[in-house]
Short mmCIF file of C-alpha atoms in Angstrom, two decimals:
data_model
loop_
_atom_site.label_atom_id
_atom_site.label_comp_id
_atom_site.label_asym_id
_atom_site.label_seq_id
_atom_site.Cartn_x
_atom_site.Cartn_y
_atom_site.Cartn_z
CA MET I 283 -119.28 111.72 -155.70
CA GLY I 284 -119.65 114.57 -158.52
CA VAL I 285 -118.09 114.20 -161.56
CA PRO I 286 -115.15 111.57 -161.57
CA GLN I 287 -111.88 113.28 -161.13
CA LEU I 288 -110.28 112.24 -164.86
CA LEU I 289 -112.42 114.20 -166.94
CA SER I 290 -110.71 117.40 -167.96
CA ARG I 291 -112.98 120.70 -168.93
CA ARG I 292 -111.82 120.49 -172.30
CA ALA I 293 -112.92 116.72 -172.63
CA ALA I 294 -116.12 117.50 -171.08
CA ALA I 295 -116.70 120.35 -173.51
CA ARG I 296 -116.53 117.61 -176.24
CA LEU I 297 -119.29 115.73 -175.28
CA PRO I 298 -123.03 116.30 -176.37
CA ALA I 299 -125.06 118.74 -174.10
CA SER I 300 -127.48 115.95 -173.04
CA SER I 301 -124.61 113.41 -172.41
CA PRO I 302 -123.51 112.69 -168.62
CA PRO I 303 -120.13 113.83 -167.57
CA PHE I 304 -118.83 110.01 -168.46
CA ALA I 305 -120.33 108.76 -171.56
CA SER I 306 -121.54 104.95 -170.76
CA VAL I 307 -123.06 101.99 -171.73
CA ALA I 308 -125.29 99.98 -168.90
CA SER I 309 -124.17 96.33 -167.78
CA SER I 310 -126.65 93.93 -168.30
CA HIS I 311 -125.60 92.21 -165.10
CA HIS I 312 -124.17 94.78 -162.76
CA HIS I 313 -125.20 97.98 -161.33
CA LEU I 314 -122.44 100.15 -162.58
CA PRO I 315 -121.87 101.23 -166.11
CA LEU I 316 -118.96 100.29 -168.52
CA THR I 317 -117.46 103.64 -168.66
CA CYS I 318 -115.90 104.50 -172.08
CA ARG I 319 -113.76 107.18 -170.13
CA PHE I 320 -111.53 106.38 -166.87
CA SER I 321 -113.47 107.22 -163.61
CA THR I 322 -111.87 106.92 -160.37
CA ASP I 323 -115.01 106.40 -158.59
CA ALA I 324 -115.90 103.54 -160.65
CA ALA I 325 -112.50 101.75 -160.30
CA SER I 326 -112.60 102.48 -156.31
CA HIS I 327 -116.28 101.48 -155.97
CA PRO I 328 -116.90 97.94 -153.92
CA SER I 329 -118.72 96.02 -156.51
CA SER I 330 -116.06 96.40 -159.24
CA ARG I 331 -114.85 93.23 -159.21
CA VAL I 332 -113.70 92.76 -162.69
CA GLN I 333 -111.90 95.82 -164.39
CA ILE I 334 -110.38 96.14 -168.02
CA TYR I 335 -108.96 99.35 -168.99
CA THR I 336 -106.91 100.65 -172.26
CA SER I 337 -104.82 103.33 -172.42
CA ASN I 338 -104.94 105.77 -175.36
CA SER I 339 -101.30 106.98 -174.37
CA THR I 340 -97.91 105.84 -175.54
CA ASP I 341 -96.09 107.73 -172.26
CA PRO I 342 -94.67 105.44 -170.42
CA PHE I 343 -94.69 107.46 -166.97
CA LEU I 344 -98.22 108.32 -167.41
CA ASN I 345 -99.22 104.28 -168.12
CA LEU I 346 -97.10 103.06 -164.95
CA SER I 347 -98.54 105.90 -162.80
CA VAL I 348 -102.07 105.12 -163.74
CA GLU I 349 -101.60 101.15 -163.10
CA HIS I 350 -100.01 102.33 -159.57
CA HIS I 351 -102.65 104.44 -158.86
CA LEU I 352 -105.00 101.10 -160.05
CA LEU I 353 -103.09 99.04 -157.60
CA ARG I 354 -103.75 101.66 -154.59
CA ILE I 355 -107.33 102.33 -155.59
CA THR I 356 -109.07 99.00 -156.77
CA PRO I 357 -111.06 97.14 -154.13
CA PRO I 358 -108.93 94.47 -152.20
CA ASP I 359 -111.20 91.46 -153.79
CA SER I 360 -111.08 92.89 -157.30
CA THR I 361 -109.37 91.51 -160.50
CA VAL I 362 -108.01 94.45 -162.77
CA LEU I 363 -106.16 93.98 -166.34
CA THR I 364 -104.93 97.03 -168.10
CA LEU I 365 -103.38 97.01 -171.66
CA TYR I 366 -101.02 99.92 -173.04
CA VAL I 367 -98.32 100.61 -175.73
CA ASN I 368 -95.39 102.87 -174.95
CA SER I 369 -93.51 104.90 -177.13
CA PRO I 370 -89.55 103.72 -177.34
CA SER I 371 -88.30 103.17 -173.83
CA ILE I 372 -86.38 101.26 -171.42
CA ILE I 373 -88.06 100.11 -168.39
CA PHE I 374 -85.86 98.93 -165.45
CA GLY I 375 -86.45 97.18 -162.40
CA ARG I 376 -86.87 98.90 -159.17
CA ASN I 377 -83.77 97.29 -157.56
CA GLN I 378 -81.49 97.91 -160.69
CA ASN I 379 -78.15 100.13 -161.66
CA PRO I 380 -79.37 102.24 -164.61
CA TRP I 381 -75.38 102.55 -164.95
CA LEU I 382 -75.23 98.87 -165.22
CA GLN I 383 -78.25 98.05 -167.35
CA VAL I 384 -78.17 100.93 -169.87
CA ASN I 385 -76.12 101.57 -172.69
CA LEU I 386 -76.94 105.54 -171.82
CA ASN I 387 -74.38 106.65 -174.41
CA ARG I 388 -76.60 104.98 -177.58
CA LEU I 389 -79.56 106.81 -176.04
CA ALA I 390 -77.77 109.85 -176.28
CA ARG I 391 -76.95 109.20 -179.57
CA ILE I 392 -80.35 108.06 -180.80
CA ALA I 393 -81.72 111.50 -179.06
CA GLN I 394 -78.96 113.50 -180.56
CA GLN I 395 -78.16 111.67 -184.44
CA PRO I 396 -80.30 109.30 -184.79
CA SER I 397 -79.71 108.66 -188.48
CA GLY I 398 -75.71 108.15 -187.50
CA VAL I 399 -76.66 105.20 -185.58
CA GLY I 400 -79.18 103.89 -187.96
CA TRP I 401 -82.33 104.62 -185.85
CA THR I 402 -85.76 105.36 -187.45
CA ASP I 403 -87.97 105.53 -184.53
CA SER I 404 -88.47 108.43 -181.91
CA PRO I 405 -85.82 108.80 -178.93
CA VAL I 406 -85.74 106.23 -176.12
CA GLN I 407 -86.82 107.20 -172.56
CA LEU I 408 -85.15 105.94 -169.59
CA VAL I 409 -88.05 104.88 -166.64
CA ARG I 410 -87.29 103.09 -163.51
CA ARG I 411 -90.46 100.95 -162.48
CA ARG I 412 -91.60 100.27 -159.42
CA SER I 413 -91.79 96.72 -159.26
CA GLY I 414 -88.70 94.34 -159.46
CA GLY I 415 -87.26 92.21 -162.50
CA GLY I 416 -84.97 92.82 -164.91
CA ALA I 417 -84.71 95.66 -167.86
CA VAL I 418 -86.93 95.71 -170.72
CA PHE I 419 -87.32 97.95 -173.88
CA HIS I 420 -90.83 98.71 -174.97
CA ASP I 421 -91.84 100.45 -178.47
CA GLY I 422 -95.09 100.46 -180.60
CA GLY I 423 -94.43 96.96 -181.78
CA ASN I 424 -95.23 95.31 -178.02
CA VAL I 425 -98.62 95.46 -175.87
CA ASN I 426 -97.77 95.62 -172.06
CA PHE I 427 -100.23 93.64 -169.60
CA SER I 428 -101.05 94.23 -166.17
CA VAL I 429 -102.91 92.36 -163.78
CA ILE I 430 -103.92 93.16 -160.12
CA CYS I 431 -105.99 90.68 -158.41
CA PRO I 432 -105.68 89.71 -154.35
CA PRO I 433 -102.51 88.07 -153.19
CA GLU I 434 -104.31 84.85 -152.39
CA ARG I 435 -104.90 84.63 -156.07
CA PHE I 436 -101.30 85.35 -157.39
CA ASP I 437 -98.90 83.36 -158.53
CA ARG I 438 -95.91 83.73 -161.29
CA ASP I 439 -97.67 81.98 -163.65
CA ARG I 440 -101.16 82.52 -164.13
CA HIS I 441 -101.51 85.14 -165.78
CA ALA I 442 -98.40 84.22 -168.43
CA GLU I 443 -100.60 81.41 -169.13
CA MET I 444 -103.77 83.53 -169.78
CA VAL I 445 -101.67 85.58 -172.38
CA VAL I 446 -100.18 82.01 -173.74
CA ARG I 447 -103.39 81.00 -174.13
CA ALA I 448 -104.49 84.15 -176.22
CA LEU I 449 -101.33 83.64 -178.57
CA LYS I 450 -102.14 80.01 -178.96
CA ALA I 451 -105.61 81.43 -180.28
CA LEU I 452 -104.04 83.57 -182.50
CA GLY I 453 -102.31 80.89 -183.81
CA ARG I 454 -99.56 80.92 -182.27
CA PRO I 455 -99.49 77.05 -180.51
CA ASN I 456 -95.42 76.68 -179.83
CA ALA I 457 -95.81 79.60 -176.99
CA ARG I 458 -95.60 78.16 -173.45
CA VAL I 459 -94.43 79.79 -169.96
CA ASN I 460 -90.99 78.51 -169.32
CA HIS I 461 -89.26 77.84 -165.76
CA ARG I 462 -88.45 81.54 -165.39
CA HIS I 463 -92.17 82.43 -166.03
CA ASP I 464 -91.29 83.86 -169.25
CA ILE I 465 -93.59 83.53 -172.24
CA VAL I 466 -91.38 82.01 -175.28
CA VAL I 467 -91.78 80.55 -178.46
CA ASP I 468 -90.27 77.09 -179.46
CA ALA I 469 -87.80 77.45 -182.69
CA PRO I 470 -88.59 75.00 -185.25
CA SER I 471 -85.42 72.58 -185.68
CA GLY I 472 -81.97 74.35 -187.00
CA ALA I 473 -83.12 77.68 -185.50
CA ARG I 474 -80.26 79.59 -183.50
CA ALA I 475 -81.86 78.72 -180.47
CA ALA I 476 -84.17 76.07 -178.88
CA SER I 477 -86.95 78.74 -177.93
CA PHE I 478 -86.80 82.60 -178.03
CA LYS I 479 -88.51 84.96 -175.19
CA VAL I 480 -91.35 86.90 -176.57
CA SER I 481 -92.48 88.39 -172.87
CA GLY I 482 -91.11 88.82 -169.67
CA SER I 483 -92.91 89.70 -166.30
CA ALA I 484 -92.08 91.88 -163.25
CA TYR I 485 -94.30 91.79 -160.14
CA LYS I 486 -95.36 93.96 -157.02
CA LEU I 487 -96.83 92.37 -153.81
CA THR I 488 -98.41 94.79 -151.41
CA ARG I 489 -100.51 93.51 -148.16
CA LEU I 490 -104.08 93.61 -149.98
CA ARG I 491 -103.16 93.38 -153.68
CA ALA I 492 -100.63 91.54 -156.34
CA LEU I 493 -99.27 93.31 -159.57
CA HIS I 494 -98.20 91.34 -162.42
CA HIS I 495 -97.02 93.23 -165.66
CA GLY I 496 -95.46 92.00 -168.64
CA THR I 497 -94.55 92.85 -172.40
CA CYS I 498 -95.49 90.90 -175.27
CA LEU I 499 -93.16 91.64 -178.51
CA LEU I 500 -95.72 91.17 -181.54
CA ARG I 501 -93.63 93.44 -184.13
CA SER I 502 -91.24 95.49 -182.93
CA PRO I 503 -89.25 96.90 -185.63
CA ASN I 504 -86.37 97.74 -183.20
CA LEU I 505 -85.59 94.25 -182.28
CA ALA I 506 -82.53 93.80 -183.73
CA GLY I 507 -80.92 97.05 -181.52
CA ILE I 508 -82.42 95.93 -178.06
CA PRO I 509 -79.02 93.98 -177.24
CA GLY I 510 -77.31 97.29 -177.53
CA LEU I 511 -79.16 99.30 -175.87
CA LEU I 512 -78.93 96.95 -172.57
CA ARG I 513 -75.15 96.58 -172.80
CA SER I 514 -73.28 98.96 -170.96
CA PRO I 515 -69.85 99.89 -170.90
CA ALA I 516 -69.54 99.98 -167.37
CA GLN I 517 -70.29 96.57 -166.94
CA GLY I 518 -66.97 95.26 -166.74
CA PHE I 519 -66.02 97.79 -163.63
CA LEU I 520 -69.14 98.11 -161.91
CA ASP I 521 -69.79 95.57 -158.99
CA ALA I 522 -73.62 96.03 -157.76
CA ARG I 523 -76.20 95.31 -155.09
CA GLY I 524 -79.60 94.64 -156.72
CA VAL I 525 -80.98 93.10 -159.34
CA ASP I 526 -79.22 91.54 -162.77
CA SER I 527 -81.00 91.30 -166.09
CA VAL I 528 -80.94 87.81 -167.28
CA ARG I 529 -80.30 88.35 -171.22
CA SER I 530 -82.25 86.06 -173.40
CA PRO I 531 -82.40 85.69 -177.28
CA VAL I 532 -85.53 87.50 -178.28
CA SER I 533 -88.26 87.44 -181.46
CA ASN I 534 -91.34 88.82 -182.38
CA VAL I 535 -94.83 86.54 -182.41
CA ASP I 536 -95.95 88.66 -185.52
CA VAL I 537 -99.35 89.57 -184.21
CA GLY I 538 -100.99 92.89 -184.38
CA ASN I 539 -101.35 95.09 -181.44
CA ASP I 540 -105.41 95.05 -181.55
CA GLU I 541 -105.62 91.48 -182.57
CA PHE I 542 -103.28 90.54 -179.15
CA LYS I 543 -105.33 92.95 -177.10
CA ALA I 544 -108.85 91.25 -178.11
CA ALA I 545 -107.68 88.14 -177.33
CA VAL I 546 -105.92 88.77 -174.04
CA VAL I 547 -109.42 90.63 -173.25
CA GLY I 548 -110.87 87.53 -174.08
CA GLU I 549 -109.10 84.83 -172.17
CA PHE I 550 -109.22 87.58 -169.29
CA GLU I 551 -112.99 87.66 -169.34
CA SER I 552 -113.14 84.07 -169.70
CA ALA I 553 -111.30 83.63 -166.52
CA TYR I 554 -112.88 85.92 -163.81
CA GLY I 555 -116.39 86.69 -166.21
CA ARG I 556 -117.35 89.63 -168.05
CA ALA I 557 -115.96 93.17 -166.80
CA HIS I 558 -118.04 95.64 -164.40
CA VAL I 559 -116.10 98.41 -165.63
CA ARG I 560 -114.12 98.95 -169.18
CA SER I 561 -112.46 102.02 -169.51
CA GLU I 562 -110.25 104.00 -171.31
CA PHE I 563 -107.70 106.56 -170.38
CA ASP I 564 -105.40 109.15 -171.75
CA ASP I 565 -103.31 112.28 -170.27
CA THR I 566 -106.33 113.56 -168.92
CA ALA I 567 -105.40 111.08 -165.99
CA LEU I 568 -102.93 113.82 -164.97
CA GLU I 569 -105.73 115.66 -163.61
CA VAL I 570 -106.02 113.00 -160.44
CA ASP I 571 -103.90 114.04 -158.04
CA ASP I 572 -102.46 110.48 -157.10
CA VAL I 573 -101.62 110.08 -160.86
CA ARG I 574 -99.86 113.12 -161.15
CA ARG I 575 -97.96 112.91 -158.09
CA GLY I 576 -96.56 109.20 -159.57
CA TYR I 577 -95.90 110.67 -162.70
CA ARG I 578 -93.54 113.66 -160.93
CA GLU I 579 -91.97 110.96 -158.81
CA LEU I 580 -91.05 108.68 -161.88
CA GLN I 581 -89.46 111.42 -163.81
CA SER I 582 -87.43 112.75 -161.19
CA ALA I 583 -84.07 112.65 -160.70
CA SER I 584 -84.14 111.58 -157.16
CA TRP I 585 -86.15 108.20 -158.56
CA ILE I 586 -84.54 107.47 -161.80
CA TRP I 587 -80.98 107.80 -160.40
CA GLY I 588 -80.93 108.03 -156.67
CA GLN I 589 -82.83 104.98 -155.88
CA THR I 590 -79.97 103.01 -157.35
CA PRO I 591 -78.50 100.53 -154.67
CA ARG I 592 -74.93 100.48 -153.54
CA PHE I 593 -72.76 99.83 -155.70
CA THR I 594 -68.62 100.10 -156.40
CA PHE I 595 -66.88 100.98 -159.49
CA SER I 596 -62.91 100.14 -159.85
CA THR I 597 -60.60 100.18 -162.87
CA HIS I 598 -58.94 97.43 -161.43
CA PRO I 599 -59.23 94.03 -159.65
CA THR I 600 -59.62 94.47 -156.02
CA GLU I 601 -60.18 91.81 -153.44
CA GLU I 602 -63.79 92.20 -153.32
CA ASP I 603 -63.86 92.27 -157.12
CA ALA I 604 -61.18 89.75 -158.81
CA ARG I 605 -62.51 90.46 -162.16
CA PRO I 606 -59.76 90.99 -164.77
CA ARG I 607 -59.99 94.93 -166.01
CA PRO I 608 -58.63 95.79 -169.58
CA GLU I 609 -55.83 98.12 -169.49
CA LEU I 610 -56.51 101.95 -169.42
CA PRO I 611 -55.12 104.47 -171.71
CA PHE I 612 -54.04 106.38 -168.60
CA ASP I 613 -51.88 105.65 -165.44
CA LEU I 614 -54.56 105.49 -162.85
CA ASN I 615 -56.40 103.15 -160.35
CA MET I 616 -59.68 104.47 -159.36
CA ARG I 617 -62.42 103.46 -156.93
CA LEU I 618 -65.57 104.90 -156.38
CA LEU I 619 -68.13 103.66 -153.91
CA ALA I 620 -71.69 105.29 -154.30
CA LYS I 621 -75.29 104.67 -152.21
CA HIS I 622 -78.48 105.93 -154.07
CA GLY I 623 -75.77 107.39 -156.64
CA VAL I 624 -74.15 109.54 -154.23
CA ILE I 625 -70.62 109.23 -154.22
CA GLU I 626 -69.27 108.03 -150.47
CA GLU I 627 -65.73 107.00 -151.05
CA MET I 628 -63.38 107.85 -154.07
CA SER I 629 -59.69 107.03 -154.23
CA ILE I 630 -57.18 107.90 -157.22
CA LYS I 631 -53.67 106.14 -156.99
CA ARG I 632 -51.18 105.32 -159.50
CA ARG I 633 -51.36 102.07 -161.37
CA ASP I 634 -48.45 100.83 -159.49
CA GLY I 635 -50.58 102.03 -156.14
CA ALA I 636 -48.08 105.10 -155.35
CA ALA I 637 -50.11 108.28 -154.28
CA VAL I 638 -50.30 110.95 -156.62
CA ASP I 639 -48.92 113.75 -155.53
CA ALA I 640 -50.91 116.78 -153.76
CA LEU I 641 -54.01 114.78 -154.64
CA ASP I 642 -57.52 115.41 -152.29
CA ALA I 643 -60.40 113.03 -153.63
CA SER I 644 -62.46 114.23 -150.89
CA VAL I 645 -64.02 116.75 -153.54
CA PHE I 646 -65.82 113.50 -154.61
CA GLN I 647 -67.51 112.87 -151.52
CA GLY I 648 -71.43 113.86 -151.71
CA ALA I 649 -71.40 114.27 -155.51
CA SER I 650 -74.40 112.66 -157.55
CA VAL I 651 -72.88 110.40 -160.36
CA TRP I 652 -75.91 111.30 -162.63
CA ALA I 653 -75.23 115.47 -161.71
CA ILE I 654 -71.37 115.32 -163.02
CA ARG I 655 -71.65 116.79 -166.36
CA ASP I 656 -67.76 115.98 -167.33
CA TRP I 657 -65.28 113.88 -164.97
CA ALA I 658 -62.16 116.21 -166.05
CA GLU I 659 -63.62 118.73 -163.72
CA PRO I 660 -63.79 117.54 -160.53
CA LEU I 661 -60.51 115.57 -161.32
CA ALA I 662 -58.88 118.93 -162.05
CA ARG I 663 -60.32 120.35 -158.72
CA ALA I 664 -58.68 117.15 -156.76
CA GLY I 665 -55.56 118.17 -158.13
CA LEU I 666 -55.15 115.72 -160.91
CA GLY I 667 -52.72 117.36 -163.96
CA GLY I 668 -54.35 118.66 -166.69
CA SER I 669 -53.89 116.05 -169.55
CA LEU I 670 -54.43 113.60 -166.89
CA SER I 671 -57.49 114.94 -165.72
CA LYS I 672 -59.02 115.11 -169.02
CA GLU I 673 -58.04 111.78 -170.35
CA ALA I 674 -59.38 109.86 -167.18
CA GLY I 675 -62.35 112.53 -167.47
CA ALA I 676 -63.13 111.38 -171.10
CA TRP I 677 -62.86 108.08 -170.26
CA LEU I 678 -65.43 108.40 -167.07
CA ASN I 679 -67.68 110.03 -169.55
CA GLY I 680 -68.09 107.65 -171.85
CA VAL I 681 -68.45 104.56 -168.83
CA PHE I 682 -71.00 106.74 -166.73
CA GLY I 683 -72.53 108.06 -170.07
CA THR I 684 -72.57 112.07 -169.43
CA ASP I 685 -73.69 112.70 -172.73
CA TYR I 686 -77.26 111.23 -171.67
CA THR I 687 -77.49 112.31 -168.09
CA LYS I 688 -76.44 115.83 -168.72
CA MET I 689 -79.91 115.95 -171.35
CA ARG I 690 -82.09 115.05 -168.46
#
């Protein structure tokens, strides 16, 4: 099939003239080579029943796109391990609401004034993955693992137990899989929690393939900041369909990234045999059409925000959502209903339920929540008085994190 798609001309030019397009080392037990650069041809070959990939990129959009590409093209009877590390990012589930799960204001402050919030790492990216589950934080101090296998070989604990065996081999005997299929480490007596979560997982099942991916906290320098990133100011006002995140106390396991990768690879090969294909990839993966399309989709506003399930936002208790609300600094009750991040209904009344004179809330219908840069502007267009539109607009800006959404 010629030169595999993932080798760039620039990368090819760096190889010795006598080298084939992909430098390789022969496998002692298989006709295919163990490639040291990613090959779509090798990944999709029917004989490639055991495959291992390691990413040299920390781009979360790229790593998830290559992972999805492998889910689509690898043989139905193959088992595939991928290991990657992402730059600081919040990866939230396919069916989650970013306004509910993430403190977007903090993401904006980290990007604009990191020292002001005590942040010393790079800015935090926001990524909606294709699998279900809850929101997790990634950085250079944790390693992500992904296993793709036939559906009949899948269960939620199988590959979490594989990672636990790797951790035990690295001297962490108190690691185990709990009833939620998370990896935890049991704490010594007197600790603030009986156990600490070190790894969460998510899953995607298709007719022919099953994907289990998770992250393992090893030496994250941002551990103390994770709860603040995943605590949204909209939580008390937003009622959403979809999956909510279950918050747990977390901890590092104090293992190096390379040690962890090697131990996981060892356990994977112990379970499935020596890999027929063992390969690395980097940003040259974007030369593959399928990877590039997936990458662009993950970065698009229509995916990050527009895939949000239906939700209701209300500043006051309603029949559907009777939770008490804090008193607001302005005389308004506001309620909006949105689907895929687009406003379908908007209601604005006085706090006592009286109508606001000459108000036309229909100006909000069809507006994308993520595209509103300053809520004071549509409130003013709806007919709300100057000072009131500014007060309510500033409050809504904070709740919906417009400092972040207008950066994208």
